[in-house]
mmCIF file of C-alpha atoms in Angstrom:
data_model
loop_
_atom_site.group_PDB
_atom_site.id
_atom_site.type_symbol
_atom_site.label_atom_id
_atom_site.label_comp_id
_atom_site.label_asym_id
_atom_site.label_seq_id
_atom_site.Cartn_x
_atom_site.Cartn_y
_atom_site.Cartn_z
ATOM 1 C CA MET A 68 47.091 -78.438 -148.314
ATOM 2 C CA ASN A 69 50.622 -77.516 -149.505
ATOM 3 C CA LYS A 70 52.762 -80.627 -149.974
ATOM 4 C CA ASN A 71 55.654 -79.081 -148.089
ATOM 5 C CA ILE A 72 53.421 -78.307 -145.109
ATOM 6 C CA LYS A 73 52.115 -81.871 -145.146
ATOM 7 C CA LEU A 74 55.651 -83.192 -145.231
ATOM 8 C CA GLY A 75 56.577 -80.891 -142.356
ATOM 9 C CA LEU A 76 53.710 -82.139 -140.244
ATOM 10 C CA ILE A 77 54.657 -85.763 -140.918
ATOM 11 C CA VAL A 78 58.263 -85.132 -139.916
ATOM 12 C CA ALA A 79 57.148 -83.270 -136.783
ATOM 13 C CA SER A 80 54.771 -86.105 -135.851
ATOM 14 C CA LEU A 81 57.558 -88.662 -136.141
ATOM 15 C CA PHE A 82 59.736 -86.455 -133.982
ATOM 16 C CA LEU A 83 56.925 -86.209 -131.408
ATOM 17 C CA LEU A 84 56.636 -89.995 -131.271
ATOM 18 C CA SER A 85 60.382 -90.381 -130.807
ATOM 19 C CA ILE A 86 60.180 -88.169 -127.708
ATOM 20 C CA THR A 87 56.971 -89.360 -126.097
ATOM 21 C CA ALA A 88 57.532 -93.103 -126.562
ATOM 22 C CA PRO A 89 60.537 -93.254 -124.189
ATOM 23 C CA LEU A 90 58.727 -91.017 -121.720
ATOM 24 C CA ALA A 91 55.682 -93.286 -121.674
ATOM 25 C CA ALA A 92 57.909 -96.291 -121.033
ATOM 26 C CA MET A 93 59.541 -94.732 -117.992
ATOM 27 C CA PRO A 94 58.493 -96.118 -114.590
ATOM 28 C CA ALA A 95 56.203 -93.768 -112.704
ATOM 29 C CA LYS A 96 55.125 -93.662 -109.094
ATOM 30 C CA ALA A 97 51.508 -94.079 -110.148
ATOM 31 C CA GLN A 98 52.421 -97.404 -111.776
ATOM 32 C CA THR A 99 53.743 -99.004 -108.565
ATOM 33 C CA THR A 100 51.583 -101.614 -106.850
ATOM 34 C CA ASN A 101 49.499 -100.784 -103.789
ATOM 35 C CA THR A 102 49.209 -104.411 -102.710
ATOM 36 C CA ILE A 103 51.564 -106.097 -100.289
ATOM 37 C CA THR A 104 52.753 -109.692 -100.617
ATOM 38 C CA VAL A 105 52.356 -112.078 -97.690
ATOM 39 C CA ALA A 106 54.410 -115.282 -97.757
ATOM 40 C CA VAL A 107 53.348 -118.262 -95.652
ATOM 41 C CA ASP A 108 55.909 -120.944 -94.886
ATOM 42 C CA LEU A 109 55.202 -124.653 -95.275
ATOM 43 C CA SER A 110 58.807 -125.644 -95.896
ATOM 44 C CA HIS A 111 59.642 -126.423 -92.258
ATOM 45 C CA GLY A 112 57.045 -129.053 -91.474
ATOM 46 C CA GLU A 113 54.188 -126.631 -90.802
ATOM 47 C CA SER A 114 50.600 -127.767 -91.295
ATOM 48 C CA ASP A 115 48.439 -125.955 -93.850
ATOM 49 C CA LYS A 116 45.216 -126.334 -91.850
ATOM 50 C CA TYR A 117 42.843 -123.401 -92.515
ATOM 51 C CA LEU A 118 45.367 -121.783 -94.847
ATOM 52 C CA ASP A 119 42.951 -121.995 -97.777
ATOM 53 C CA TYR A 120 40.286 -120.281 -95.666
ATOM 54 C CA ILE A 121 42.695 -117.518 -94.726
ATOM 55 C CA MET A 122 43.872 -116.836 -98.272
ATOM 56 C CA SER A 123 40.366 -116.962 -99.765
ATOM 57 C CA ASN A 124 38.897 -114.638 -97.117
ATOM 58 C CA ILE A 125 41.712 -112.080 -96.919
ATOM 59 C CA THR A 126 41.877 -110.898 -100.502
ATOM 60 C CA PHE A 127 43.399 -107.422 -100.160
ATOM 61 C CA VAL A 128 46.955 -108.862 -100.217
ATOM 62 C CA ASN A 129 48.919 -111.120 -102.545
ATOM 63 C CA TRP A 130 49.581 -114.562 -101.070
ATOM 64 C CA VAL A 131 52.655 -116.698 -101.684
ATOM 65 C CA VAL A 132 53.330 -120.144 -100.210
ATOM 66 C CA PHE A 133 56.879 -121.301 -99.538
ATOM 67 C CA ASP A 134 56.414 -125.044 -99.959
ATOM 68 C CA GLY A 135 60.110 -125.954 -100.023
ATOM 69 C CA GLN A 136 59.879 -127.301 -103.565
ATOM 70 C CA ASN A 137 58.787 -124.525 -105.884
ATOM 71 C CA LEU A 138 59.659 -121.794 -103.406
ATOM 72 C CA SER A 139 61.839 -121.754 -100.306
ATOM 73 C CA ILE A 140 63.366 -119.149 -98.018
ATOM 74 C CA THR A 141 66.154 -117.535 -100.031
ATOM 75 C CA PRO A 142 67.217 -113.910 -100.523
ATOM 76 C CA GLU A 143 65.826 -113.992 -104.065
ATOM 77 C CA ASN A 144 62.415 -115.318 -103.034
ATOM 78 C CA LEU A 145 62.156 -112.909 -100.123
ATOM 79 C CA SER A 146 63.013 -109.875 -102.254
ATOM 80 C CA ASN A 147 59.377 -109.426 -103.342
ATOM 81 C CA VAL A 148 57.840 -110.320 -99.957
ATOM 82 C CA ASP A 149 56.548 -107.767 -97.441
ATOM 83 C CA VAL A 150 55.254 -110.098 -94.706
ATOM 84 C CA LEU A 151 56.615 -113.544 -93.814
ATOM 85 C CA ILE A 152 54.606 -115.864 -91.529
ATOM 86 C CA LEU A 153 56.318 -118.904 -90.019
ATOM 87 C CA GLY A 154 53.509 -120.927 -88.509
ATOM 88 C CA GLN A 155 54.871 -123.322 -85.895
ATOM 89 C CA PRO A 156 57.911 -124.881 -87.636
ATOM 90 C CA THR A 157 58.750 -128.488 -86.802
ATOM 91 C CA VAL A 158 62.057 -128.394 -88.694
ATOM 92 C CA GLY A 159 64.877 -126.030 -87.814
ATOM 93 C CA PHE A 160 66.082 -123.169 -89.999
ATOM 94 C CA SER A 161 69.457 -123.438 -91.691
ATOM 95 C CA PRO A 162 72.080 -120.708 -91.145
ATOM 96 C CA ASP A 163 71.538 -119.541 -94.736
ATOM 97 C CA GLU A 164 67.782 -119.251 -94.171
ATOM 98 C CA MET A 165 68.221 -117.335 -90.926
ATOM 99 C CA ASP A 166 70.702 -115.040 -92.616
ATOM 100 C CA ALA A 167 68.272 -114.446 -95.492
ATOM 101 C CA ILE A 168 65.461 -113.637 -93.057
ATOM 102 C CA TYR A 169 67.663 -111.265 -91.067
ATOM 103 C CA ASN A 170 68.907 -109.358 -94.126
ATOM 104 C CA TRP A 171 65.382 -109.162 -95.527
ATOM 105 C CA LEU A 172 64.039 -107.829 -92.228
ATOM 106 C CA VAL A 173 66.689 -105.136 -91.766
ATOM 107 C CA SER A 174 66.202 -103.958 -95.341
ATOM 108 C CA GLY A 175 63.191 -102.145 -93.890
ATOM 109 C CA ASN A 176 59.395 -101.980 -94.142
ATOM 110 C CA LYS A 177 59.004 -105.696 -93.397
ATOM 111 C CA VAL A 178 56.962 -107.823 -90.979
ATOM 112 C CA LEU A 179 58.013 -111.216 -89.633
ATOM 113 C CA TRP A 180 55.434 -113.280 -87.718
ATOM 114 C CA VAL A 181 56.886 -116.320 -85.944
ATOM 115 C CA ALA A 182 54.515 -118.736 -84.205
ATOM 116 C CA GLY A 183 55.653 -121.178 -81.542
ATOM 117 C CA ASP A 184 54.032 -124.010 -79.602
ATOM 118 C CA SER A 185 53.642 -125.342 -76.080
ATOM 119 C CA ASP A 186 56.263 -127.738 -74.697
ATOM 120 C CA TYR A 187 53.821 -130.635 -74.787
ATOM 121 C CA GLY A 188 54.927 -133.627 -76.895
ATOM 122 C CA SER A 189 57.393 -132.547 -79.571
ATOM 123 C CA GLY A 190 56.419 -128.898 -79.134
ATOM 124 C CA TRP A 191 59.624 -128.208 -77.200
ATOM 125 C CA GLN A 192 61.527 -128.616 -80.484
ATOM 126 C CA THR A 193 59.402 -125.961 -82.158
ATOM 127 C CA GLN A 194 60.096 -123.691 -79.209
ATOM 128 C CA GLU A 195 63.836 -124.121 -79.701
ATOM 129 C CA TYR A 196 63.636 -123.554 -83.477
ATOM 130 C CA VAL A 197 61.669 -120.344 -82.937
ATOM 131 C CA ASN A 198 63.929 -119.052 -80.174
ATOM 132 C CA ASP A 199 67.062 -119.861 -82.175
ATOM 133 C CA LEU A 200 65.731 -117.758 -85.046
ATOM 134 C CA LEU A 201 64.670 -114.905 -82.760
ATOM 135 C CA GLU A 202 68.088 -114.853 -81.130
ATOM 136 C CA TYR A 203 69.853 -114.935 -84.500
ATOM 137 C CA ILE A 204 67.985 -111.924 -85.873
ATOM 138 C CA GLY A 205 68.506 -109.944 -82.655
ATOM 139 C CA ALA A 206 64.909 -109.898 -81.406
ATOM 140 C CA LYS A 207 64.100 -109.532 -77.717
ATOM 141 C CA LEU A 208 60.915 -111.604 -77.675
ATOM 142 C CA ARG A 209 61.069 -115.300 -76.804
ATOM 143 C CA ILE A 210 58.827 -118.322 -76.387
ATOM 144 C CA GLU A 211 58.927 -119.558 -72.785
ATOM 145 C CA TYR A 212 59.910 -123.217 -72.458
ATOM 146 C CA ALA A 213 56.556 -124.120 -70.944
ATOM 147 C CA SER A 214 52.803 -124.225 -71.556
ATOM 148 C CA PHE A 215 49.978 -122.276 -70.008
ATOM 149 C CA TYR A 216 46.552 -123.649 -69.215
ATOM 150 C CA ASP A 217 43.221 -122.360 -67.966
ATOM 151 C CA ASP A 218 40.577 -124.360 -66.102
ATOM 152 C CA TYR A 219 37.877 -121.711 -66.562
ATOM 153 C CA HIS A 220 38.394 -119.897 -69.882
ATOM 154 C CA ASN A 221 38.625 -122.704 -72.392
ATOM 155 C CA CYS A 222 36.765 -124.740 -75.013
ATOM 156 C CA GLY A 223 35.859 -127.678 -72.823
ATOM 157 C CA ARG A 224 39.376 -128.669 -71.742
ATOM 158 C CA PHE A 225 42.119 -126.828 -69.848
ATOM 159 C CA TYR A 226 44.562 -126.931 -72.786
ATOM 160 C CA ARG A 227 42.067 -125.443 -75.293
ATOM 161 C CA VAL A 228 42.776 -122.042 -73.863
ATOM 162 C CA LEU A 229 40.858 -118.867 -74.649
ATOM 163 C CA VAL A 230 42.789 -115.602 -74.888
ATOM 164 C CA HIS A 231 41.522 -112.050 -75.207
ATOM 165 C CA MET A 232 42.713 -108.906 -76.942
ATOM 166 C CA ALA A 233 44.194 -106.023 -74.949
ATOM 167 C CA VAL A 234 46.449 -104.103 -77.315
ATOM 168 C CA ASP A 235 49.063 -101.656 -76.048
ATOM 169 C CA ASP A 236 48.250 -98.202 -77.369
ATOM 170 C CA TYR A 237 50.867 -97.126 -79.903
ATOM 171 C CA PRO A 238 49.262 -94.238 -81.859
ATOM 172 C CA GLU A 239 52.272 -93.770 -84.111
ATOM 173 C CA LEU A 240 51.691 -97.280 -85.481
ATOM 174 C CA ASP A 241 47.874 -97.140 -85.313
ATOM 175 C CA THR A 242 47.568 -100.268 -83.178
ATOM 176 C CA SER A 243 43.828 -99.595 -82.814
ATOM 177 C CA ILE A 244 43.377 -101.485 -86.098
ATOM 178 C CA ILE A 245 44.184 -104.774 -84.372
ATOM 179 C CA SER A 246 41.186 -104.790 -82.049
ATOM 180 C CA GLN A 247 38.523 -103.501 -84.432
ATOM 181 C CA ASN A 248 35.278 -105.535 -84.318
ATOM 182 C CA ILE A 249 36.723 -108.035 -81.853
ATOM 183 C CA THR A 250 34.017 -109.009 -79.372
ATOM 184 C CA LYS A 251 34.695 -112.692 -78.711
ATOM 185 C CA PRO A 252 37.736 -114.610 -77.439
ATOM 186 C CA ILE A 253 40.371 -116.272 -79.623
ATOM 187 C CA LEU A 254 41.541 -119.860 -79.446
ATOM 188 C CA ALA A 255 45.056 -120.714 -78.291
ATOM 189 C CA HIS A 256 45.137 -124.497 -78.495
ATOM 190 C CA GLY A 257 47.990 -125.747 -76.301
ATOM 191 C CA PRO A 258 49.773 -122.369 -76.088
ATOM 192 C CA ALA A 259 53.086 -121.144 -74.734
ATOM 193 C CA PRO A 260 53.564 -117.830 -72.899
ATOM 194 C CA LEU A 261 55.948 -115.138 -74.101
ATOM 195 C CA LEU A 262 58.721 -113.284 -72.310
ATOM 196 C CA TRP A 263 61.592 -111.066 -73.399
ATOM 197 C CA VAL A 264 65.318 -111.048 -72.821
ATOM 198 C CA ASP A 265 67.713 -108.124 -72.503
ATOM 199 C CA ASP A 266 71.178 -107.786 -74.033
ATOM 200 C CA THR A 267 72.661 -109.997 -71.324
ATOM 201 C CA GLY A 268 70.129 -112.761 -71.960
ATOM 202 C CA THR A 269 68.279 -112.121 -68.719
ATOM 203 C CA PRO A 270 64.557 -113.008 -69.033
ATOM 204 C CA HIS A 271 61.894 -110.471 -68.087
ATOM 205 C CA ASP A 272 58.218 -110.826 -67.197
ATOM 206 C CA ILE A 273 56.499 -109.291 -70.198
ATOM 207 C CA THR A 274 53.266 -108.745 -68.266
ATOM 208 C CA ASN A 275 54.785 -105.970 -66.128
ATOM 209 C CA GLU A 276 58.207 -105.196 -67.639
ATOM 210 C CA THR A 277 58.409 -103.549 -71.040
ATOM 211 C CA PHE A 278 60.996 -102.179 -73.455
ATOM 212 C CA PRO A 279 60.796 -99.454 -76.146
ATOM 213 C CA GLY A 280 58.914 -100.724 -79.175
ATOM 214 C CA LEU A 281 57.081 -103.534 -77.357
ATOM 215 C CA ILE A 282 53.417 -104.000 -78.294
ATOM 216 C CA ARG A 283 51.469 -106.609 -76.317
ATOM 217 C CA ILE A 284 48.371 -107.791 -78.150
ATOM 218 C CA LEU A 285 46.780 -111.036 -76.890
ATOM 219 C CA TRP A 286 46.652 -112.070 -73.242
ATOM 220 C CA SER A 287 45.424 -114.998 -71.222
ATOM 221 C CA TYR A 288 42.717 -114.404 -68.639
ATOM 222 C CA ASP A 289 43.857 -114.072 -65.028
ATOM 223 C CA THR A 290 42.896 -117.680 -64.314
ATOM 224 C CA ALA A 291 45.810 -119.170 -66.278
ATOM 225 C CA TYR A 292 48.725 -121.142 -64.894
ATOM 226 C CA ILE A 293 52.003 -122.679 -66.077
ATOM 227 C CA GLY A 294 52.581 -126.311 -67.039
ATOM 228 C CA ASP A 295 56.065 -127.729 -67.610
ATOM 229 C CA ASN A 296 56.044 -130.883 -69.734
ATOM 230 C CA ASN A 297 59.562 -131.295 -71.146
ATOM 231 C CA GLU A 298 63.098 -130.050 -70.890
ATOM 232 C CA PRO A 299 64.507 -127.470 -70.951
ATOM 233 C CA ALA A 300 63.183 -125.907 -67.777
ATOM 234 C CA PRO A 301 61.291 -122.603 -68.063
ATOM 235 C CA MET A 302 63.477 -119.523 -68.237
ATOM 236 C CA LEU A 303 61.237 -117.431 -65.969
ATOM 237 C CA TYR A 304 57.838 -118.874 -65.152
ATOM 238 C CA ASP A 305 58.737 -121.535 -62.594
ATOM 239 C CA PRO A 306 55.736 -123.862 -62.048
ATOM 240 C CA LEU A 307 56.440 -123.719 -58.324
ATOM 241 C CA PHE A 308 55.322 -120.076 -58.351
ATOM 242 C CA TYR A 309 53.157 -119.974 -61.488
ATOM 243 C CA GLY A 310 51.738 -123.497 -61.645
ATOM 244 C CA GLN A 311 48.285 -124.823 -60.839
ATOM 245 C CA GLY A 312 47.178 -123.894 -57.344
ATOM 246 C CA SER A 313 49.705 -121.060 -57.002
ATOM 247 C CA GLY A 314 47.140 -118.298 -57.496
ATOM 248 C CA ASN A 315 45.810 -116.301 -60.421
ATOM 249 C CA HIS A 316 48.198 -115.440 -63.225
ATOM 250 C CA THR A 317 48.089 -113.654 -66.569
ATOM 251 C CA PHE A 318 50.415 -114.333 -69.497
ATOM 252 C CA VAL A 319 51.044 -112.663 -72.835
ATOM 253 C CA PHE A 320 50.226 -114.895 -75.785
ATOM 254 C CA LEU A 321 51.078 -112.596 -78.735
ATOM 255 C CA ALA A 322 53.296 -109.520 -78.927
ATOM 256 C CA ALA A 323 55.296 -107.486 -81.421
ATOM 257 C CA GLU A 324 58.494 -105.502 -81.263
ATOM 258 C CA TYR A 325 58.967 -102.508 -83.518
ATOM 259 C CA TRP A 326 62.415 -101.854 -84.971
ATOM 260 C CA GLU A 327 62.147 -98.121 -85.416
ATOM 261 C CA ASP A 328 65.516 -97.635 -87.116
ATOM 262 C CA VAL A 329 64.492 -99.748 -90.116
ATOM 263 C CA HIS A 330 60.678 -99.620 -89.783
ATOM 264 C CA SER A 331 60.228 -103.371 -89.415
ATOM 265 C CA LEU A 332 58.158 -105.487 -87.061
ATOM 266 C CA VAL A 333 58.779 -108.850 -85.382
ATOM 267 C CA VAL A 334 55.596 -110.575 -84.198
ATOM 268 C CA VAL A 335 55.722 -113.637 -81.936
ATOM 269 C CA SER A 336 52.824 -115.818 -80.793
ATOM 270 C CA GLY A 337 52.576 -118.907 -78.602
ATOM 271 C CA GLU A 338 50.489 -120.700 -81.243
ATOM 272 C CA SER A 339 49.926 -120.336 -84.980
ATOM 273 C CA PRO A 340 47.189 -118.540 -86.941
ATOM 274 C CA TYR A 341 47.232 -121.463 -89.421
ATOM 275 C CA GLY A 342 48.191 -125.132 -89.120
ATOM 276 C CA ASP A 343 48.538 -126.499 -85.581
ATOM 277 C CA TYR A 344 45.990 -128.948 -84.148
ATOM 278 C CA GLU A 345 43.371 -126.183 -84.263
ATOM 279 C CA PRO A 346 44.764 -122.808 -85.366
ATOM 280 C CA GLY A 347 43.960 -119.290 -84.222
ATOM 281 C CA PHE A 348 41.794 -118.649 -87.291
ATOM 282 C CA ALA A 349 39.099 -120.933 -85.813
ATOM 283 C CA TRP A 350 35.653 -119.309 -85.631
ATOM 284 C CA GLU A 351 34.092 -121.970 -83.387
ATOM 285 C CA TYR A 352 35.462 -124.795 -81.273
ATOM 286 C CA TYR A 353 33.504 -127.244 -79.129
ATOM 287 C CA GLY A 354 30.506 -124.957 -79.164
ATOM 288 C CA VAL A 355 32.407 -121.792 -78.209
ATOM 289 C CA GLN A 356 32.045 -118.887 -80.655
ATOM 290 C CA LEU A 357 35.384 -117.268 -81.509
ATOM 291 C CA ASP A 358 36.725 -114.216 -83.321
ATOM 292 C CA GLY A 359 39.595 -116.027 -85.040
ATOM 293 C CA PRO A 360 38.882 -114.842 -88.594
ATOM 294 C CA GLN A 361 38.530 -111.226 -87.476
ATOM 295 C CA TYR A 362 41.730 -111.459 -85.434
ATOM 296 C CA VAL A 363 43.832 -112.769 -88.342
ATOM 297 C CA THR A 364 42.232 -110.314 -90.766
ATOM 298 C CA ASN A 365 42.984 -107.418 -88.434
ATOM 299 C CA MET A 366 46.606 -108.467 -88.078
ATOM 300 C CA ILE A 367 47.095 -108.604 -91.853
ATOM 301 C CA SER A 368 45.229 -105.298 -92.230
ATOM 302 C CA TRP A 369 47.542 -103.724 -89.655
ATOM 303 C CA PHE A 370 50.608 -104.976 -91.519
ATOM 304 C CA ASN A 371 49.136 -103.624 -94.748
ATOM 305 C CA THR A 372 48.605 -100.174 -93.217
ATOM 306 C CA LEU A 373 52.110 -100.086 -91.740
ATOM 307 C CA ILE A 374 53.815 -101.027 -94.988
ATOM 308 C CA LEU A 375 51.761 -98.962 -97.443
ATOM 309 C CA GLN A 376 50.866 -95.898 -95.396
ATOM 310 C CA ILE A 377 52.510 -95.353 -92.028
ATOM 311 C CA TRP A 378 56.130 -96.281 -92.653
ATOM 312 C CA PRO A 379 56.377 -94.581 -96.096
ATOM 313 C CA SER A 380 55.043 -91.358 -94.550
ATOM 314 C CA MET A 381 57.722 -91.550 -91.855
ATOM 315 C CA GLU A 382 60.419 -92.003 -94.488
ATOM 316 C CA THR A 383 59.052 -89.139 -96.592
ATOM 317 C CA THR A 384 59.211 -86.796 -93.624
ATOM 318 C CA THR A 385 62.782 -87.779 -92.843
ATOM 319 C CA THR A 386 63.919 -87.533 -96.450
ATOM 320 C CA THR A 387 62.255 -84.148 -96.936
ATOM 321 C CA ASN A 388 64.124 -82.753 -93.964
ATOM 322 C CA GLU A 389 67.407 -84.092 -95.281
ATOM 323 C CA THR A 390 66.799 -82.745 -98.783
ATOM 324 C CA THR A 391 65.972 -79.261 -97.481
ATOM 325 C CA THR A 392 69.255 -79.159 -95.608
ATOM 326 C CA THR A 393 71.427 -80.329 -98.485
ATOM 327 C CA THR A 394 69.851 -78.257 -101.255
ATOM 328 C CA THR A 395 70.069 -74.932 -99.439
ATOM 329 C CA THR A 396 73.712 -74.475 -100.449
ATOM 330 C CA GLN A 397 72.979 -75.416 -104.066
ATOM 331 C CA THR A 398 70.743 -72.412 -104.869
ATOM 332 C CA THR A 399 73.568 -70.135 -106.019
ATOM 333 C CA THR A 400 75.056 -72.778 -108.295
ATOM 334 C CA THR A 401 71.693 -73.532 -109.870
ATOM 335 C CA THR A 402 70.973 -69.843 -110.480
ATOM 336 C CA THR A 403 74.373 -69.336 -112.107
ATOM 337 C CA THR A 404 73.806 -72.282 -114.417
ATOM 338 C CA THR A 405 70.422 -70.925 -115.462
ATOM 339 C CA GLU A 406 71.866 -67.506 -116.281
ATOM 340 C CA GLU A 407 74.627 -69.003 -118.421
ATOM 341 C CA THR A 408 72.377 -71.439 -120.283
ATOM 342 C CA THR A 409 70.201 -70.542 -123.242
ATOM 343 C CA THR A 410 66.528 -71.364 -123.528
ATOM 344 C CA THR A 411 67.212 -74.422 -125.674
ATOM 345 C CA THR A 412 69.157 -76.072 -122.812
ATOM 346 C CA THR A 413 66.446 -75.610 -120.154
ATOM 347 C CA GLN A 414 65.877 -79.376 -119.899
ATOM 348 C CA GLN A 415 69.598 -79.918 -119.410
ATOM 349 C CA THR A 416 69.592 -77.390 -116.563
ATOM 350 C CA THR A 417 66.885 -79.381 -114.792
ATOM 351 C CA THR A 418 69.057 -82.474 -115.036
ATOM 352 C CA THR A 419 72.033 -80.570 -113.619
ATOM 353 C CA THR A 420 70.002 -79.421 -110.632
ATOM 354 C CA THR A 421 68.932 -82.979 -109.881
ATOM 355 C CA THR A 422 72.550 -84.150 -110.032
ATOM 356 C CA SER A 423 73.601 -81.461 -107.585
ATOM 357 C CA GLU A 424 70.951 -82.554 -105.093
ATOM 358 C CA GLN A 425 72.133 -86.124 -105.343
ATOM 359 C CA THR A 426 75.741 -85.307 -104.526
ATOM 360 C CA PRO A 427 75.678 -85.011 -100.687
ATOM 361 C CA GLY A 428 74.845 -88.660 -99.886
ATOM 362 C CA GLN A 429 73.280 -91.941 -100.820
ATOM 363 C CA THR A 430 69.986 -91.365 -98.980
ATOM 364 C CA THR A 431 69.292 -88.180 -100.918
ATOM 365 C CA THR A 432 70.276 -89.894 -104.168
ATOM 366 C CA THR A 433 67.676 -92.594 -103.680
ATOM 367 C CA THR A 434 64.915 -90.111 -102.915
ATOM 368 C CA THR A 435 65.779 -87.865 -105.862
ATOM 369 C CA THR A 436 65.738 -90.819 -108.216
ATOM 370 C CA GLN A 437 62.277 -91.814 -107.039
ATOM 371 C CA GLN A 438 61.013 -88.306 -107.683
ATOM 372 C CA ALA A 439 62.475 -88.294 -111.185
ATOM 373 C CA ALA A 440 60.694 -91.527 -112.006
ATOM 374 C CA GLY A 441 57.426 -90.541 -110.413
ATOM 375 C CA GLU A 442 56.008 -87.279 -109.251
ATOM 376 C CA GLY A 443 58.141 -84.639 -110.913
ATOM 377 C CA GLY A 444 61.377 -85.908 -112.439
ATOM 378 C CA ILE A 445 60.382 -84.782 -115.983
ATOM 379 C CA ASN A 446 58.580 -81.522 -116.680
ATOM 380 C CA THR A 447 56.031 -82.784 -119.182
ATOM 381 C CA GLY A 448 54.648 -79.274 -119.669
ATOM 382 C CA LEU A 449 57.997 -78.088 -121.029
ATOM 383 C CA VAL A 450 58.319 -81.124 -123.241
ATOM 384 C CA VAL A 451 54.876 -80.591 -124.779
ATOM 385 C CA ALA A 452 55.551 -76.883 -125.292
ATOM 386 C CA ALA A 453 58.872 -77.639 -126.951
ATOM 387 C CA VAL A 454 57.261 -80.198 -129.266
ATOM 388 C CA VAL A 455 54.540 -77.726 -130.308
ATOM 389 C CA ILE A 456 57.144 -75.050 -131.067
ATOM 390 C CA ILE A 457 59.189 -77.534 -133.105
ATOM 391 C CA ILE A 458 56.112 -78.516 -135.109
ATOM 392 C CA ILE A 459 55.349 -74.877 -135.906
ATOM 393 C CA ILE A 460 58.957 -74.130 -136.854
ATOM 394 C CA ILE A 461 59.271 -77.139 -139.161
ATOM 395 C CA ALA A 462 55.900 -76.501 -140.819
ATOM 396 C CA GLY A 463 56.759 -72.850 -141.295
ATOM 397 C CA ALA A 464 60.154 -73.663 -142.739
ATOM 398 C CA PHE A 465 58.691 -75.884 -145.385
ATOM 399 C CA ALA A 466 56.053 -73.252 -146.227
ATOM 400 C CA LEU A 467 58.713 -70.557 -146.662
ATOM 401 C CA ARG A 468 60.794 -72.777 -148.888
ATOM 402 C CA LYS A 469 57.923 -72.850 -151.343
#
């Protein structure tokens, strides 16, 4: 082969590498992870009972433990977390921690699960810590300052309460996931009932009064009743009207509220899925067969579906509508630029078009940037074609020189 041609091919190959190497290093949508990260808190006196079982059985997520030593609740540590579970804290949250949780939650596409306790023993303190956090972040759900018991549906004692699943239908959020394969009851060992408060702080009976975004999930049977063990007094469920001997009552044990504006979820339960004296993950207790593992797995699976599939599709729809509106007026400018630009500046024209689409606002800028890094920001077909043409031109030039 002619030496000049060989030299031309070598030069062209080096040029090809100089172009493709940066392109290969660019972040692409296909390179992003499809696994969410679930953080479990142990930094506020929570027990880790059954936590190893949970993490070893639910393997489709990444698990992180906030132990208060290596990791604690800070904005930096929360930045890579999708789901945060606070399982029955026995130590209060600092203002900085509550602020970090709030800012993390309103950043969007996040799930916070806060578990309370009954008011038996020192449980009233946990109730206050949970309610303080819920009030701080602006949630409506609350733990009632009481306990609920059941003399009929239990694991041998009235405080080892059994609860059942009756999920509010919310097709937009695919709540059907939560009840899949659930056939047995779930343990709520020494539980508290839930209620919700409006903007004035007035408590509401969650069993028959709802608000937009409320999803009730686990309920007591209709043989339950209220017990009041410690101050403060119950906000709503007065034992005089809801206590033992006052008739049949039903209470909500676990519920969620959906923050549609930021696509985030706040989940509250009257007992914890891990830790506690005997947590909700239990599969058997005093001879009673339970669906605890399936219940916790379904909850995590639901969070996973919300974060990876449902909420991103909602954002894509919204962003697409916004982009269509803002780019309509840019067509003339883009056409003019193309007419005035030669073939060798085609790639530059593409960049100009992207800049024009970014101009109207920050939301569109973010979306356009994601497209450039992922699905279609760089026209690889044009790049390859240009490289092939350059190779031919250089090789030909050296051949002609001979």
